[in-house]
Each structure stands twice: as structure tokens, then as C-alpha cells.
Amino acid sequence: MNIIIFGPPGSGKGTQAELIEKEFNLRHISTGDLIRNEISKESKLGKEMKEIIAKGELVPSEIISRMLVEKLSTEKINNLFDGFPRTLMQAKFLDVVLNIDLVLNIEVSKELLEERITKRWYCSCGASYHEIYKKPKKKGFCDICGKKLFQREDDTKETLKNRLEIYESQLKPLRDYYKMKMIKINGEQEIEKVFSDIKFLLSNFEKLKNQIN
Ligand code: AMP
């Protein structure tokens, strides 16, 4: 089973991807993570990509495709794509390499995204918190390691507006491309409820396939 997950920044896509990966034994492939990993190596390619993503632009498709093929060629297993495809070209490329079974599209209103994103706090150990939904025990400090929490520079109302516009413009052609395979997920619910909806879909996948085709 090969799945794609779409969702705007703040939709909880990353959290759901982690849960799906564990429950359904899929390999989670996030192109954003692959890029950040290359950047952290401080390689020539990493430095080039750092500049591109800082501008909010897309990394050239041939670089992404190369990184992806490298990842896919390690083992033949089921995959969950996150952050890929972002263009029609990438979607067509993916169709040549393998068969996509299902496309999950997590939807959340702009207002709620704003509330979620601007109140997010992070710790350098990888933990994350929220002023309303997941408060740390001691305000401003990590429950796990005690370090001071920080906010991401791009987690502001203004940047979110821009990120959402980019996200929508990238998703529009893909929505058409995948219309027979795309299923809307209500991302405004509690994390557990969103996951139980996804779990229902994935575990009834075969039955569902007959319905949508
Ligand atoms: P993400 O973590 O998915 O939000 O990705 C972070 C950044 O990496 C994006 O804003 C793009 O600059 C770049 N990126 C991630 N995936 C792709 C992709 N499939 N094609 C081109 N650029 C990408």
C-alpha cells in the first residue's frame, strides 16, 4: 500500500504520519526531512538547498527525485509520502515509479490553523507544546529535559498567510490529479479522533478501493 498525505502547516499532518507509520508499518518518507538531513550534513548540495528553502521556494525536482529514488531503492516496502509530490511533474514521476493507492487530505480552517501555529512552542530535544492544547507543566520549559522552550521564526500570523497561499497553489493541480484517490479528513478534531478516522479508512482500504473506482 502506498499513500500520500497532504495537509497545510499546522494541520497535524506530521503527527498523523507518525501514527500511521507505526500502526500500518509504512515507511514514512518526508522530503522536507530528507532535505533538512542533507542540510545538517553541510554538504555542497545541502548548502544550496538551505538557500532555496529559506526563500520558501521549491527545491528543483531532479534533486528531490534523486533523493527519493535513493531512499526507495533501499528496500521494497509500503510507503507514506509526506511533502511529496508538490508539483504535477513530481506526481507523474511517482506514478512511473510505483502505484499510489490512496491520498489523504487533512483539512483545517485558516482560523484554527492560525491559533494552532502561533501558540506552538518547541524544545531543542524535539518535544513540542501548545499554549492551549498541550501545555508544559512549567510555563516556558520542557517537561522532558527542562530546557527553555522557543517558537519557530516562521510560526507567525504573517508568515502563515504566505505559507498557506503557497500550499494552496501547490495543492490545487494535485487535487484534480488525484481526485479519484483523494479522501478528505476532518483535521479539526482531536488527534485521536483524526487518527481513528484514518485508521478506519486504511484498515478498510480494499473495500473502499472498490467504492471509489
Ligand atoms: P516541508 O517540511 O515538507 O514543509 O518542506 C520544507 C521545504 O523543503 C519546502 O518549503 C520546500 O522548499 C522544500 N521541499 C520539501 N519537499 C519538496 C518537494 N517535494 N519538492 C520541492 N521542494 C520541496
PDB file of C-alpha atoms and ligand atoms in Angstrom:
ATOM      1  CA  MET A   1       0.000   0.000   0.000  1.00  0.00           C
ATOM      2  CA  ASN A   2       1.408   3.417  -0.987  1.00  0.00           C
ATOM      3  CA  ILE A   3      -0.190   6.501   0.484  1.00  0.00           C
ATOM      4  CA  ILE A   4       0.264  10.253   0.168  1.00  0.00           C
ATOM      5  CA  ILE A   5      -0.681  12.602   2.980  1.00  0.00           C
ATOM      6  CA  PHE A   6      -1.486  16.271   2.348  1.00  0.00           C
ATOM      7  CA  GLY A   7      -2.227  18.924   4.942  1.00  0.00           C
ATOM      8  CA  PRO A   8      -1.418  22.624   5.454  1.00  0.00           C
ATOM      9  CA  PRO A   9       1.130  23.763   8.066  1.00  0.00           C
ATOM     10  CA  GLY A  10      -0.476  23.236  11.479  1.00  0.00           C
ATOM     11  CA  SER A  11      -2.904  20.567  10.284  1.00  0.00           C
ATOM     12  CA  GLY A  12      -1.240  17.862  12.385  1.00  0.00           C
ATOM     13  CA  LYS A  13      -0.015  16.063   9.275  1.00  0.00           C
ATOM     14  CA  GLY A  14       3.342  15.178  10.864  1.00  0.00           C
ATOM     15  CA  THR A  15       1.701  13.759  13.991  1.00  0.00           C
ATOM     16  CA  GLN A  16      -0.723  11.667  11.934  1.00  0.00           C
ATOM     17  CA  ALA A  17       2.082  10.474   9.647  1.00  0.00           C
ATOM     18  CA  GLU A  18       3.989   9.173  12.686  1.00  0.00           C
ATOM     19  CA  LEU A  19       0.909   7.359  13.995  1.00  0.00           C
ATOM     20  CA  ILE A  20       0.152   5.824  10.572  1.00  0.00           C
ATOM     21  CA  GLU A  21       3.764   4.737  10.144  1.00  0.00           C
ATOM     22  CA  LYS A  22       3.656   2.805  13.420  1.00  0.00           C
ATOM     23  CA  GLU A  23       0.200   1.276  13.113  1.00  0.00           C
ATOM     24  CA  PHE A  24       0.403   0.225   9.449  1.00  0.00           C
ATOM     25  CA  ASN A  25       4.094  -0.467   9.133  1.00  0.00           C
ATOM     26  CA  LEU A  26       4.599   2.008   6.319  1.00  0.00           C
ATOM     27  CA  ARG A  27       7.874   3.759   5.635  1.00  0.00           C
ATOM     28  CA  HIS A  28       7.345   7.488   6.255  1.00  0.00           C
ATOM     29  CA  ILE A  29       9.142   9.453   3.564  1.00  0.00           C
ATOM     30  CA  SER A  30       9.151  13.182   4.216  1.00  0.00           C
ATOM     31  CA  THR A  31      11.022  15.107   1.518  1.00  0.00           C
ATOM     32  CA  GLY A  32      11.302  18.060   3.933  1.00  0.00           C
ATOM     33  CA  ASP A  33      13.124  15.746   6.408  1.00  0.00           C
ATOM     34  CA  LEU A  34      15.367  14.373   3.651  1.00  0.00           C
ATOM     35  CA  ILE A  35      16.292  17.940   2.716  1.00  0.00           C
ATOM     36  CA  ARG A  36      16.899  19.008   6.342  1.00  0.00           C
ATOM     37  CA  ASN A  37      19.057  15.933   6.852  1.00  0.00           C
ATOM     38  CA  GLU A  38      21.189  16.855   3.827  1.00  0.00           C
ATOM     39  CA  ILE A  39      21.433  20.448   5.108  1.00  0.00           C
ATOM     40  CA  SER A  40      22.616  19.237   8.521  1.00  0.00           C
ATOM     41  CA  LYS A  41      25.484  17.380   6.798  1.00  0.00           C
ATOM     42  CA  GLU A  42      26.650  20.773   5.490  1.00  0.00           C
ATOM     43  CA  SER A  43      27.325  19.208   2.088  1.00  0.00           C
ATOM     44  CA  LYS A  44      27.536  21.326  -1.074  1.00  0.00           C
ATOM     45  CA  LEU A  45      24.050  20.172  -2.042  1.00  0.00           C
ATOM     46  CA  GLY A  46      22.805  20.876   1.496  1.00  0.00           C
ATOM     47  CA  LYS A  47      24.090  24.446   1.364  1.00  0.00           C
ATOM     48  CA  GLU A  48      22.376  25.039  -1.976  1.00  0.00           C
ATOM     49  CA  MET A  49      19.098  23.671  -0.664  1.00  0.00           C
ATOM     50  CA  LYS A  50      19.303  25.727   2.530  1.00  0.00           C
ATOM     51  CA  GLU A  51      19.196  28.931   0.481  1.00  0.00           C
ATOM     52  CA  ILE A  52      16.288  27.682  -1.608  1.00  0.00           C
ATOM     53  CA  ILE A  53      14.083  26.622   1.279  1.00  0.00           C
ATOM     54  CA  ALA A  54      14.862  29.787   3.261  1.00  0.00           C
ATOM     55  CA  LYS A  55      13.215  31.691   0.404  1.00  0.00           C
ATOM     56  CA  GLY A  56      10.198  29.381   0.582  1.00  0.00           C
ATOM     57  CA  GLU A  57      10.929  28.125  -2.933  1.00  0.00           C
ATOM     58  CA  LEU A  58      10.791  24.561  -4.160  1.00  0.00           C
ATOM     59  CA  VAL A  59      13.962  22.522  -4.410  1.00  0.00           C
ATOM     60  CA  PRO A  60      14.442  21.507  -8.095  1.00  0.00           C
ATOM     61  CA  SER A  61      12.516  18.336  -8.870  1.00  0.00           C
ATOM     62  CA  GLU A  62      15.534  16.462 -10.223  1.00  0.00           C
ATOM     63  CA  ILE A  63      17.306  16.787  -6.857  1.00  0.00           C
ATOM     64  CA  ILE A  64      14.221  15.685  -4.941  1.00  0.00           C
ATOM     65  CA  SER A  65      13.616  12.786  -7.332  1.00  0.00           C
ATOM     66  CA  ARG A  66      17.222  11.619  -6.937  1.00  0.00           C
ATOM     67  CA  MET A  67      16.974  11.698  -3.144  1.00  0.00           C
ATOM     68  CA  LEU A  68      13.688   9.858  -3.310  1.00  0.00           C
ATOM     69  CA  VAL A  69      14.891   7.141  -5.674  1.00  0.00           C
ATOM     70  CA  GLU A  70      17.868   6.562  -3.382  1.00  0.00           C
ATOM     71  CA  LYS A  71      15.501   6.121  -0.448  1.00  0.00           C
ATOM     72  CA  LEU A  72      13.052   3.906  -2.354  1.00  0.00           C
ATOM     73  CA  SER A  73      15.735   1.618  -3.726  1.00  0.00           C
ATOM     74  CA  THR A  74      16.909   0.512  -0.269  1.00  0.00           C
ATOM     75  CA  GLU A  75      14.028  -1.894   0.308  1.00  0.00           C
ATOM     76  CA  LYS A  76      10.769  -2.697  -1.389  1.00  0.00           C
ATOM     77  CA  ILE A  77       8.144  -1.860   1.190  1.00  0.00           C
ATOM     78  CA  ASN A  78       4.999   0.201   1.547  1.00  0.00           C
ATOM     79  CA  ASN A  79       5.392   3.946   1.761  1.00  0.00           C
ATOM     80  CA  LEU A  80       3.732   7.001   3.190  1.00  0.00           C
ATOM     81  CA  PHE A  81       4.723  10.129   1.255  1.00  0.00           C
ATOM     82  CA  ASP A  82       4.700  13.425   3.090  1.00  0.00           C
ATOM     83  CA  GLY A  83       5.644  16.681   1.317  1.00  0.00           C
ATOM     84  CA  PHE A  84       5.860  14.840  -1.987  1.00  0.00           C
ATOM     85  CA  PRO A  85       4.564  15.330  -4.633  1.00  0.00           C
ATOM     86  CA  ARG A  86       4.339  19.115  -4.662  1.00  0.00           C
ATOM     87  CA  THR A  87       4.014  19.578  -8.415  1.00  0.00           C
ATOM     88  CA  LEU A  88       2.261  17.755 -11.239  1.00  0.00           C
ATOM     89  CA  MET A  89       5.621  16.704 -12.599  1.00  0.00           C
ATOM     90  CA  GLN A  90       6.516  15.073  -9.298  1.00  0.00           C
ATOM     91  CA  ALA A  91       3.125  13.334  -9.192  1.00  0.00           C
ATOM     92  CA  LYS A  92       3.668  11.912 -12.668  1.00  0.00           C
ATOM     93  CA  PHE A  93       7.182  10.842 -11.732  1.00  0.00           C
ATOM     94  CA  LEU A  94       5.816   8.998  -8.703  1.00  0.00           C
ATOM     95  CA  ASP A  95       3.289   7.191 -10.881  1.00  0.00           C
ATOM     96  CA  VAL A  96       6.097   5.871 -13.040  1.00  0.00           C
ATOM     97  CA  VAL A  97       7.992   4.561 -10.016  1.00  0.00           C
ATOM     98  CA  LEU A  98       5.105   2.965  -8.086  1.00  0.00           C
ATOM     99  CA  ASN A  99       1.359   2.784  -7.650  1.00  0.00           C
ATOM    100  CA  ILE A 100      -0.312   5.247  -5.301  1.00  0.00           C
ATOM    101  CA  ASP A 101      -3.346   3.666  -3.648  1.00  0.00           C
ATOM    102  CA  LEU A 102      -4.777   6.438  -1.525  1.00  0.00           C
ATOM    103  CA  VAL A 103      -4.328  10.154  -0.944  1.00  0.00           C
ATOM    104  CA  LEU A 104      -5.306  11.575   2.447  1.00  0.00           C
ATOM    105  CA  ASN A 105      -6.057  15.284   2.592  1.00  0.00           C
ATOM    106  CA  ILE A 106      -6.245  16.735   6.112  1.00  0.00           C
ATOM    107  CA  GLU A 107      -8.406  19.859   6.106  1.00  0.00           C
ATOM    108  CA  VAL A 108      -8.416  22.578   8.785  1.00  0.00           C
ATOM    109  CA  SER A 109      -9.882  26.110   8.605  1.00  0.00           C
ATOM    110  CA  LYS A 110      -7.496  29.094   8.348  1.00  0.00           C
ATOM    111  CA  GLU A 111      -8.659  30.463  11.714  1.00  0.00           C
ATOM    112  CA  LEU A 112      -7.879  27.264  13.548  1.00  0.00           C
ATOM    113  CA  LEU A 113      -4.515  26.882  11.803  1.00  0.00           C
ATOM    114  CA  GLU A 114      -3.593  30.363  12.981  1.00  0.00           C
ATOM    115  CA  GLU A 115      -4.469  29.538  16.566  1.00  0.00           C
ATOM    116  CA  ARG A 116      -2.539  26.286  16.444  1.00  0.00           C
ATOM    117  CA  ILE A 117       0.587  27.687  14.808  1.00  0.00           C
ATOM    118  CA  THR A 118       1.102  30.943  16.648  1.00  0.00           C
ATOM    119  CA  LYS A 119       0.812  29.199  20.025  1.00  0.00           C
ATOM    120  CA  ARG A 120       3.285  26.396  19.271  1.00  0.00           C
ATOM    121  CA  TRP A 121       6.445  26.043  21.359  1.00  0.00           C
ATOM    122  CA  TYR A 122       9.418  23.773  20.744  1.00  0.00           C
ATOM    123  CA  CYS A 123      12.337  22.342  22.677  1.00  0.00           C
ATOM    124  CA  SER A 124      15.743  21.574  21.169  1.00  0.00           C
ATOM    125  CA  CYS A 125      15.277  17.943  22.360  1.00  0.00           C
ATOM    126  CA  GLY A 126      12.493  17.535  19.779  1.00  0.00           C
ATOM    127  CA  ALA A 127       9.477  17.869  22.109  1.00  0.00           C
ATOM    128  CA  SER A 128       6.704  20.289  21.162  1.00  0.00           C
ATOM    129  CA  TYR A 129       3.975  22.034  23.154  1.00  0.00           C
ATOM    130  CA  HIS A 130       0.940  24.251  22.686  1.00  0.00           C
ATOM    131  CA  GLU A 131      -0.334  27.074  24.895  1.00  0.00           C
ATOM    132  CA  ILE A 132      -3.855  25.640  24.849  1.00  0.00           C
ATOM    133  CA  TYR A 133      -3.776  22.007  23.750  1.00  0.00           C
ATOM    134  CA  LYS A 134      -0.537  20.700  25.231  1.00  0.00           C
ATOM    135  CA  LYS A 135       0.741  22.972  27.974  1.00  0.00           C
ATOM    136  CA  PRO A 136       4.105  22.192  29.569  1.00  0.00           C
ATOM    137  CA  LYS A 137       3.937  21.638  33.343  1.00  0.00           C
ATOM    138  CA  LYS A 138       6.118  24.685  33.918  1.00  0.00           C
ATOM    139  CA  LYS A 139       5.334  27.549  31.536  1.00  0.00           C
ATOM    140  CA  GLY A 140       8.145  28.074  29.001  1.00  0.00           C
ATOM    141  CA  PHE A 141      10.154  24.971  29.944  1.00  0.00           C
ATOM    142  CA  CYS A 142      10.325  21.425  28.579  1.00  0.00           C
ATOM    143  CA  ASP A 143       8.674  18.647  30.627  1.00  0.00           C
ATOM    144  CA  ILE A 144      11.201  16.114  29.373  1.00  0.00           C
ATOM    145  CA  CYS A 145      14.588  17.826  29.653  1.00  0.00           C
ATOM    146  CA  GLY A 146      13.793  21.111  31.442  1.00  0.00           C
ATOM    147  CA  LYS A 147      15.305  23.321  28.727  1.00  0.00           C
ATOM    148  CA  LYS A 148      13.797  26.682  27.773  1.00  0.00           C
ATOM    149  CA  LEU A 149      11.190  26.449  25.002  1.00  0.00           C
ATOM    150  CA  PHE A 150      11.277  28.566  21.839  1.00  0.00           C
ATOM    151  CA  GLN A 151       8.972  29.458  18.948  1.00  0.00           C
ATOM    152  CA  ARG A 152       9.818  28.862  15.284  1.00  0.00           C
ATOM    153  CA  GLU A 153      10.614  32.039  13.360  1.00  0.00           C
ATOM    154  CA  ASP A 154       8.085  31.117  10.680  1.00  0.00           C
ATOM    155  CA  ASP A 155       5.259  30.412  13.169  1.00  0.00           C
ATOM    156  CA  THR A 156       3.789  33.908  12.879  1.00  0.00           C
ATOM    157  CA  LYS A 157       0.424  35.053  11.538  1.00  0.00           C
ATOM    158  CA  GLU A 158       2.042  36.898   8.603  1.00  0.00           C
ATOM    159  CA  THR A 159       4.297  34.019   7.551  1.00  0.00           C
ATOM    160  CA  LEU A 160       1.439  31.564   7.941  1.00  0.00           C
ATOM    161  CA  LYS A 161      -0.638  33.579   5.462  1.00  0.00           C
ATOM    162  CA  ASN A 162       2.147  33.319   2.930  1.00  0.00           C
ATOM    163  CA  ARG A 163       2.772  29.623   3.634  1.00  0.00           C
ATOM    164  CA  LEU A 164      -0.914  28.841   3.224  1.00  0.00           C
ATOM    165  CA  GLU A 165      -1.069  30.669  -0.098  1.00  0.00           C
ATOM    166  CA  ILE A 166       1.903  28.672  -1.369  1.00  0.00           C
ATOM    167  CA  TYR A 167       0.400  25.461  -0.016  1.00  0.00           C
ATOM    168  CA  GLU A 168      -2.983  26.098  -1.680  1.00  0.00           C
ATOM    169  CA  SER A 169      -1.443  26.994  -5.029  1.00  0.00           C
ATOM    170  CA  GLN A 170       0.656  23.820  -4.978  1.00  0.00           C
ATOM    171  CA  LEU A 171      -2.251  21.632  -3.925  1.00  0.00           C
ATOM    172  CA  LYS A 172      -4.757  22.931  -6.491  1.00  0.00           C
ATOM    173  CA  PRO A 173      -3.484  20.983  -9.552  1.00  0.00           C
ATOM    174  CA  LEU A 174      -2.793  17.931  -7.380  1.00  0.00           C
ATOM    175  CA  ARG A 175      -6.365  17.950  -6.106  1.00  0.00           C
ATOM    176  CA  ASP A 176      -7.518  17.455  -9.701  1.00  0.00           C
ATOM    177  CA  TYR A 177      -4.819  14.945 -10.495  1.00  0.00           C
ATOM    178  CA  TYR A 178      -5.731  12.754  -7.521  1.00  0.00           C
ATOM    179  CA  LYS A 179      -9.475  13.368  -7.444  1.00  0.00           C
ATOM    180  CA  MET A 180     -10.275   9.653  -7.735  1.00  0.00           C
ATOM    181  CA  LYS A 181      -7.919   8.707  -4.917  1.00  0.00           C
ATOM    182  CA  MET A 182      -8.162  11.660  -2.554  1.00  0.00           C
ATOM    183  CA  ILE A 183     -10.116  11.414   0.676  1.00  0.00           C
ATOM    184  CA  LYS A 184     -10.825  14.395   2.910  1.00  0.00           C
ATOM    185  CA  ILE A 185     -10.014  14.049   6.590  1.00  0.00           C
ATOM    186  CA  ASN A 186     -11.503  16.423   9.146  1.00  0.00           C
ATOM    187  CA  GLY A 187      -8.349  17.719  10.842  1.00  0.00           C
ATOM    188  CA  GLU A 188     -10.259  19.957  13.262  1.00  0.00           C
ATOM    189  CA  GLN A 189     -10.921  17.077  15.638  1.00  0.00           C
ATOM    190  CA  GLU A 190      -8.771  15.781  18.493  1.00  0.00           C
ATOM    191  CA  ILE A 191      -5.588  13.988  17.385  1.00  0.00           C
ATOM    192  CA  GLU A 192      -7.012  10.606  18.451  1.00  0.00           C
ATOM    193  CA  LYS A 193     -10.256  11.142  16.539  1.00  0.00           C
ATOM    194  CA  VAL A 194      -8.439  12.211  13.359  1.00  0.00           C
ATOM    195  CA  PHE A 195      -6.306   9.103  13.653  1.00  0.00           C
ATOM    196  CA  SER A 196      -9.264   6.829  14.236  1.00  0.00           C
ATOM    197  CA  ASP A 197     -10.857   8.169  11.009  1.00  0.00           C
ATOM    198  CA  ILE A 198      -7.634   7.461   9.118  1.00  0.00           C
ATOM    199  CA  LYS A 199      -7.317   4.051  10.751  1.00  0.00           C
ATOM    200  CA  PHE A 200     -10.821   3.165   9.667  1.00  0.00           C
ATOM    201  CA  LEU A 201     -10.043   4.159   6.083  1.00  0.00           C
ATOM    202  CA  LEU A 202      -6.754   2.330   5.879  1.00  0.00           C
ATOM    203  CA  SER A 203      -7.968  -0.836   7.505  1.00  0.00           C
ATOM    204  CA  ASN A 204     -10.967  -0.920   5.165  1.00  0.00           C
ATOM    205  CA  PHE A 205      -8.810   0.001   2.223  1.00  0.00           C
ATOM    206  CA  GLU A 206      -9.696  -2.905  -0.071  1.00  0.00           C
ATOM    207  CA  LYS A 207     -13.433  -2.389   0.411  1.00  0.00           C
ATOM    208  CA  LEU A 208     -13.004   1.335  -0.102  1.00  0.00           C
ATOM    209  CA  LYS A 209     -10.997   0.853  -3.266  1.00  0.00           C
ATOM    210  CA  ASN A 210     -13.936  -0.820  -4.914  1.00  0.00           C
ATOM    211  CA  GLN A 211     -16.184   2.044  -3.867  1.00  0.00           C
ATOM    212  CA  ILE A 212     -14.050   4.896  -5.201  1.00  0.00           C
ATOM    213  CA  ASN A 213     -13.113   3.255  -8.501  1.00  0.00           C
TER     214      ASN A 213
HETATM  215  P1  AMP B   1       8.242  20.585   4.431  1.00  0.00           P
HETATM  216  O1  AMP B   1       8.961  20.117   5.645  1.00  0.00           O
HETATM  217  O2  AMP B   1       7.532  19.480   3.701  1.00  0.00           O
HETATM  218  O3  AMP B   1       7.340  21.779   4.702  1.00  0.00           O
HETATM  219  O4  AMP B   1       9.367  21.120   3.417  1.00  0.00           O
HETATM  220  C1  AMP B   1      10.208  22.198   3.718  1.00  0.00           C
HETATM  221  C2  AMP B   1      10.748  22.821   2.436  1.00  0.00           C
HETATM  222  O5  AMP B   1      11.514  21.846   1.691  1.00  0.00           O
HETATM  223  C3  AMP B   1       9.686  23.281   1.440  1.00  0.00           C
HETATM  224  O6  AMP B   1       9.218  24.587   1.735  1.00  0.00           O
HETATM  225  C4  AMP B   1      10.436  23.238   0.117  1.00  0.00           C
HETATM  226  O7  AMP B   1      11.298  24.352  -0.015  1.00  0.00           O
HETATM  227  C5  AMP B   1      11.306  22.002   0.289  1.00  0.00           C
HETATM  228  N1  AMP B   1      10.602  20.785  -0.235  1.00  0.00           N
HETATM  229  C6  AMP B   1      10.061  19.770   0.509  1.00  0.00           C
HETATM  230  N2  AMP B   1       9.500  18.842  -0.285  1.00  0.00           N
HETATM  231  C7  AMP B   1       9.678  19.276  -1.555  1.00  0.00           C
HETATM  232  C8  AMP B   1       9.301  18.777  -2.828  1.00  0.00           C
HETATM  233  N3  AMP B   1       8.593  17.647  -2.958  1.00  0.00           N
HETATM  234  N4  AMP B   1       9.659  19.485  -3.939  1.00  0.00           N
HETATM  235  C9  AMP B   1      10.360  20.624  -3.831  1.00  0.00           C
HETATM  236  N5  AMP B   1      10.732  21.186  -2.658  1.00  0.00           N
HETATM  237  C10 AMP B   1      10.402  20.522  -1.524  1.00  0.00           C
END
